[in-house]
Short mmCIF file of N, CA, C and O in Angstrom, two decimals:
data_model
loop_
_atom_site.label_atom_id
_atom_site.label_comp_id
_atom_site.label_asym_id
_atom_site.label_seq_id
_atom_site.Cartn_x
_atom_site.Cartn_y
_atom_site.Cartn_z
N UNK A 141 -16.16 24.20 4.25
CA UNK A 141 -15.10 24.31 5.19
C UNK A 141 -14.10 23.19 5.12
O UNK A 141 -12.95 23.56 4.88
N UNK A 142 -14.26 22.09 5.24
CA UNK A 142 -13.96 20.87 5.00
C UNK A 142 -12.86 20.60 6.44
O UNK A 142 -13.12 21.14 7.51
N UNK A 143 -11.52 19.62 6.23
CA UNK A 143 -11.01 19.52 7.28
C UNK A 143 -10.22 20.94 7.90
O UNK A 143 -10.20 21.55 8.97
N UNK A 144 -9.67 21.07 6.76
CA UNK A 144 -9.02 22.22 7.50
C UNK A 144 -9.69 23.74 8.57
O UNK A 144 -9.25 24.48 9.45
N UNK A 145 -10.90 23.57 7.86
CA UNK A 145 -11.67 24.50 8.79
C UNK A 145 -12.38 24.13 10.19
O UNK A 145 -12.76 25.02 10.94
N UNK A 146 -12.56 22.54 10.55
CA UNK A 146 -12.90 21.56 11.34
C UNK A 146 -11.89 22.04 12.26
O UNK A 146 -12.28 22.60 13.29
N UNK A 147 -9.93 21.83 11.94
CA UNK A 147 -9.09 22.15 13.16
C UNK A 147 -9.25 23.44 13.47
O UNK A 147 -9.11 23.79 14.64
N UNK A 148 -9.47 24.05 12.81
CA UNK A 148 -9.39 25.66 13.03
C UNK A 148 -9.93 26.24 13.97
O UNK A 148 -9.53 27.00 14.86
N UNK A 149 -11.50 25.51 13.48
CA UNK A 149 -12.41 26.10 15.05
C UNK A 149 -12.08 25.47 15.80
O UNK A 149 -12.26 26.13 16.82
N UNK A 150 -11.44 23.99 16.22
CA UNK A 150 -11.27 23.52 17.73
C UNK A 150 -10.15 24.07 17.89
O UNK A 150 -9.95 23.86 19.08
N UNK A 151 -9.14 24.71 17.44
CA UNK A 151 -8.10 25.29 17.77
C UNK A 151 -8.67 26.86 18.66
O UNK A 151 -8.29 27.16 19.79
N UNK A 152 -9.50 27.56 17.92
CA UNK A 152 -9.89 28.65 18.15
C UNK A 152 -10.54 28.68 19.43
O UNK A 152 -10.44 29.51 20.33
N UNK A 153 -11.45 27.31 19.34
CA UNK A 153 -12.07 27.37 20.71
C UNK A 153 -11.21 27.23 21.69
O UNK A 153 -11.15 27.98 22.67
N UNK A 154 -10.52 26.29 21.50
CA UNK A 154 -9.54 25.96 22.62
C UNK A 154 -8.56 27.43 23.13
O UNK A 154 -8.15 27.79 24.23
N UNK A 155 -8.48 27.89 22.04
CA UNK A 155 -7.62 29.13 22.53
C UNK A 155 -8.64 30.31 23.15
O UNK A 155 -8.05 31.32 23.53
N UNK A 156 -9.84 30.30 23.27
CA UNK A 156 -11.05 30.95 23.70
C UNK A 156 -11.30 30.03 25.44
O UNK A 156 -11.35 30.50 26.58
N UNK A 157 -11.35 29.32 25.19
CA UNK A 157 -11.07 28.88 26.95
C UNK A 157 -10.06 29.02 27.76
O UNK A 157 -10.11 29.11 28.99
N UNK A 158 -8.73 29.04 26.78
CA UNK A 158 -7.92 29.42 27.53
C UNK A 158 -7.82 31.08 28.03
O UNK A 158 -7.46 31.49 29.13
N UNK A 159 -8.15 31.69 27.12
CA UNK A 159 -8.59 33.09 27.30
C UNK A 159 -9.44 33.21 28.73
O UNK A 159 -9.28 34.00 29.66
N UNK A 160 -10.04 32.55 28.62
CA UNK A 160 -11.18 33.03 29.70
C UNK A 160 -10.94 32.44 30.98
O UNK A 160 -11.36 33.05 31.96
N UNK A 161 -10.24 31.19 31.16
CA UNK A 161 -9.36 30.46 32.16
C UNK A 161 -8.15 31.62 32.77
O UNK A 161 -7.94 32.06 33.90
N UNK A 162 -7.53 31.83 31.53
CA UNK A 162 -6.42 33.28 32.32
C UNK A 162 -7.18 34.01 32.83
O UNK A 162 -7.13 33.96 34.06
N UNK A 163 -8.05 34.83 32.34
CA UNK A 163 -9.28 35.94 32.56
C UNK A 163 -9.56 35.86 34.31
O UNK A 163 -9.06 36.61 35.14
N UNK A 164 -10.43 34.79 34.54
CA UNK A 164 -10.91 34.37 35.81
C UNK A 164 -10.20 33.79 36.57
O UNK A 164 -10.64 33.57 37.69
N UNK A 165 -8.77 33.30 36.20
CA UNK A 165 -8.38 32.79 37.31
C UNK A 165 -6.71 33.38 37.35
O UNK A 165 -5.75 32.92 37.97
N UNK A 166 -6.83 34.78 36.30
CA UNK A 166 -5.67 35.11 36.53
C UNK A 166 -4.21 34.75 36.36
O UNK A 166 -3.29 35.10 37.11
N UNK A 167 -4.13 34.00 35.26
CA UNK A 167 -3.15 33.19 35.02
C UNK A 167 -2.61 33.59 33.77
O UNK A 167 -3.18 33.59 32.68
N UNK A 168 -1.47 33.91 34.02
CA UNK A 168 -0.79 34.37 32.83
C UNK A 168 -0.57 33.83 32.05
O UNK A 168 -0.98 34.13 30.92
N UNK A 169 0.31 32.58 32.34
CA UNK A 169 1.09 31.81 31.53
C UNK A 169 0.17 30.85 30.29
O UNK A 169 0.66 30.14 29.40
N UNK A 170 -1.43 31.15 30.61
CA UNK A 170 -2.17 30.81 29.59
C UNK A 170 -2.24 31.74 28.61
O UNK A 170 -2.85 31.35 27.62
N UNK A 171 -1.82 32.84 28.54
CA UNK A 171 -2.14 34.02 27.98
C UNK A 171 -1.14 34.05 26.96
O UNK A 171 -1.34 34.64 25.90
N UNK A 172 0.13 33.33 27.27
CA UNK A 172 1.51 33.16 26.56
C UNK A 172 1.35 32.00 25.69
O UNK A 172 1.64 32.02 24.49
N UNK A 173 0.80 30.75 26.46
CA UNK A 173 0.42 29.99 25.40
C UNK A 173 -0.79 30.16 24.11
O UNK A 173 -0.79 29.41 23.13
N UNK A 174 -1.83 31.29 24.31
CA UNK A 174 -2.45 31.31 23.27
C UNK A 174 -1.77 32.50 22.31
O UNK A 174 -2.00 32.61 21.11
N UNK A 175 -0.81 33.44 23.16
CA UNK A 175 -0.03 34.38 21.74
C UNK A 175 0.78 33.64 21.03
O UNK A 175 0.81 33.90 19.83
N UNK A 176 1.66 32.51 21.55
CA UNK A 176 2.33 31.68 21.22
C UNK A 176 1.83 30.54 19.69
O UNK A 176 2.43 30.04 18.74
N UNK A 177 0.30 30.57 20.26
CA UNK A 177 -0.05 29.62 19.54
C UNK A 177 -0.72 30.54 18.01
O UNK A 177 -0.76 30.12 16.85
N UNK A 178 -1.15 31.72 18.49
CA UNK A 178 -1.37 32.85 17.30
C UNK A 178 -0.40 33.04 16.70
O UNK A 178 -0.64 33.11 15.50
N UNK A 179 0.59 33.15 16.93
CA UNK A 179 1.85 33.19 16.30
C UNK A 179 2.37 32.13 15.28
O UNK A 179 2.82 32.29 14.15
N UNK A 180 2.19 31.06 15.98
CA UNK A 180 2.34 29.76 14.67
C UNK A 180 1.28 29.89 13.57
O UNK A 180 1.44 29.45 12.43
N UNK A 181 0.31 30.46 13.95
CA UNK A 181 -0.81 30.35 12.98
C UNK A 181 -0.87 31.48 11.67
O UNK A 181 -1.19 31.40 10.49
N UNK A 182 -0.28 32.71 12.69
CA UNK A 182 0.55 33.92 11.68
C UNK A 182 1.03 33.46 10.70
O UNK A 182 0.56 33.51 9.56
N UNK A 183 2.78 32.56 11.31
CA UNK A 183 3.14 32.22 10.65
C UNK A 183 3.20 31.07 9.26
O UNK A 183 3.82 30.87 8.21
N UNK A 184 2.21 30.59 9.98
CA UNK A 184 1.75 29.21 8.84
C UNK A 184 0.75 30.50 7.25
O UNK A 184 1.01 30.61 6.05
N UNK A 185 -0.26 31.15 8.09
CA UNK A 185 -0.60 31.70 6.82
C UNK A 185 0.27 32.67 6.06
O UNK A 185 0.10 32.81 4.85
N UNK A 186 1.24 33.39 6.75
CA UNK A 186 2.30 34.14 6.13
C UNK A 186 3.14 32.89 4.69
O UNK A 186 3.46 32.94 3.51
N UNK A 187 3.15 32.19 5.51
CA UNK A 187 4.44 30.79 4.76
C UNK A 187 3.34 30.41 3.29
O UNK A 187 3.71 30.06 2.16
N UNK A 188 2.42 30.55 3.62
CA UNK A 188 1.10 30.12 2.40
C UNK A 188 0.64 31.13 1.39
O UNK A 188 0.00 30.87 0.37
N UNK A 189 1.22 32.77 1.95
CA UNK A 189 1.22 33.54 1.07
C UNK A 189 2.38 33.59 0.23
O UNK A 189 2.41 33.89 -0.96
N UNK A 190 2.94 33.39 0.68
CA UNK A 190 4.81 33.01 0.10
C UNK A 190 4.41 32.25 -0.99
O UNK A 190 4.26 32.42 -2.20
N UNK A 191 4.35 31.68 -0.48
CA UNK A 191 3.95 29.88 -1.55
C UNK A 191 3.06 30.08 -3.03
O UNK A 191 3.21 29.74 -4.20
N UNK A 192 2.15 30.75 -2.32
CA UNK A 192 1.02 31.49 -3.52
C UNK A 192 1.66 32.24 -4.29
O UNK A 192 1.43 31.98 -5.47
N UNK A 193 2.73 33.47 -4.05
CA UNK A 193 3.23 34.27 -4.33
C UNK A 193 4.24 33.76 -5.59
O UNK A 193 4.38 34.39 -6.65
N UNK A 194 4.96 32.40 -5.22
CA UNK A 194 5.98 31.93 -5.72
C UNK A 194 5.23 31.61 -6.79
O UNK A 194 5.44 32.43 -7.69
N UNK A 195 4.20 30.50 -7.19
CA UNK A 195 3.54 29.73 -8.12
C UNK A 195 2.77 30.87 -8.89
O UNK A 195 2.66 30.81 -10.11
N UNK A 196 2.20 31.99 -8.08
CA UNK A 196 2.08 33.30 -9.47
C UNK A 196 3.02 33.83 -10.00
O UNK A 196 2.72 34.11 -11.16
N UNK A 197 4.15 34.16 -9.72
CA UNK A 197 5.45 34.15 -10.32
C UNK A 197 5.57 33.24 -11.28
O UNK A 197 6.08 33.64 -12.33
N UNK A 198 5.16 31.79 -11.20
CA UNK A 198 5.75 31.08 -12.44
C UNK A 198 4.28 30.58 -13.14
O UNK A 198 4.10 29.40 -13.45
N UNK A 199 3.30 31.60 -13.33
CA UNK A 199 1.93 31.48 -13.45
C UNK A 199 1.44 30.39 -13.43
O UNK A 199 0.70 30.11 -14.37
N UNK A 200 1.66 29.42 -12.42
CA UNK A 200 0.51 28.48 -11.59
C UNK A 200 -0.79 28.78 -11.05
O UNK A 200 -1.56 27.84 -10.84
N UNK A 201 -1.21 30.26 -10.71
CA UNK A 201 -2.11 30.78 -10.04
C UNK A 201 -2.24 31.58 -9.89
O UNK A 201 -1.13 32.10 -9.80
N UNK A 202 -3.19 32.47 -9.72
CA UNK A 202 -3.55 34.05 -9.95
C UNK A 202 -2.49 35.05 -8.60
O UNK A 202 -2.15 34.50 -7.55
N UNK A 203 -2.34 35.65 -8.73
CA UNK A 203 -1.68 36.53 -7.86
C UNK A 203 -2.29 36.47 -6.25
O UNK A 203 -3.51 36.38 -6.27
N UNK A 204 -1.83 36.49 -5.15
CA UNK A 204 -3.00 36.79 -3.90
C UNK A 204 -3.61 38.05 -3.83
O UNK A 204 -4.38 38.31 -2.90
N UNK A 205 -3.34 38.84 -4.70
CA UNK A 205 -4.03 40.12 -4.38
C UNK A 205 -5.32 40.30 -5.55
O UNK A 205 -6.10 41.25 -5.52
N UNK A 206 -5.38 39.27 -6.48
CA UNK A 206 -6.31 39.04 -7.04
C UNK A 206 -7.31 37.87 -6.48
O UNK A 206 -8.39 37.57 -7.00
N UNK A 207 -6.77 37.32 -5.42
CA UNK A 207 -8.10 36.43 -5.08
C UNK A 207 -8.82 36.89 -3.95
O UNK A 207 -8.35 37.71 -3.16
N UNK A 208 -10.05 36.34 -3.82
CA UNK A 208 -11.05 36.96 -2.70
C UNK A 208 -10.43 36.56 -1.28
O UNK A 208 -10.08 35.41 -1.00
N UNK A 209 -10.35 37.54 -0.48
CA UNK A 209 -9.90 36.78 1.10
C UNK A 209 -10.51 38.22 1.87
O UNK A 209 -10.59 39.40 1.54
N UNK A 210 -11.00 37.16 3.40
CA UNK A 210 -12.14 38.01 4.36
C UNK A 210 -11.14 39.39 4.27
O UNK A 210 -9.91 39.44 4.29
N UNK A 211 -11.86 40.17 4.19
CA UNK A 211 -11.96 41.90 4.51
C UNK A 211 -11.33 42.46 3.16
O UNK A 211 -10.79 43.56 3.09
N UNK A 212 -11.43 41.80 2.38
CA UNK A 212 -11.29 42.12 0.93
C UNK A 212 -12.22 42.16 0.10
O UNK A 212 -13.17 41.61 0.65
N UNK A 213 -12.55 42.56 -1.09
CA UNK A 213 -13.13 42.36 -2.01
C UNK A 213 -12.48 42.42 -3.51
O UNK A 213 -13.18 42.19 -4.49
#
């Protein structure tokens, strides 16, 4: 996993309490901050497929549709 998978889950968790904080106490505006915060995260892995995309173009690296990623094979 290493670091990057370290922020990931405290990110995840954190966005899992906030879930459940809106949930029970009815609060929306937590609900906005965790789509908000899914959204950057969209976008960060969208920006990383790009990136991948570019460097198989100038064969630095295998294509993304040739490498393994969850719900793929």
């Amino acid at each position: 996993g290493g670091e990057l998978a370290h922020h990931l889950r405290r990110l995840y968790d954190y966005m899992s309490i906030r879930l459940i904080e809106a949930n029970v106490n009815n609060v929306s505006e937590k609900l906005s901050e965790v789509a908000m915060l899914l959204f950057q995260l969209k976008s960060g892995w969208e920006g990383i497929e790009e990136e991948v995309r570019n460097m198989a173009q100038q064969n630095k690296v295998r294509p993304p549709e040739e490498m393994v990623s969850y719900g793929k094979v």
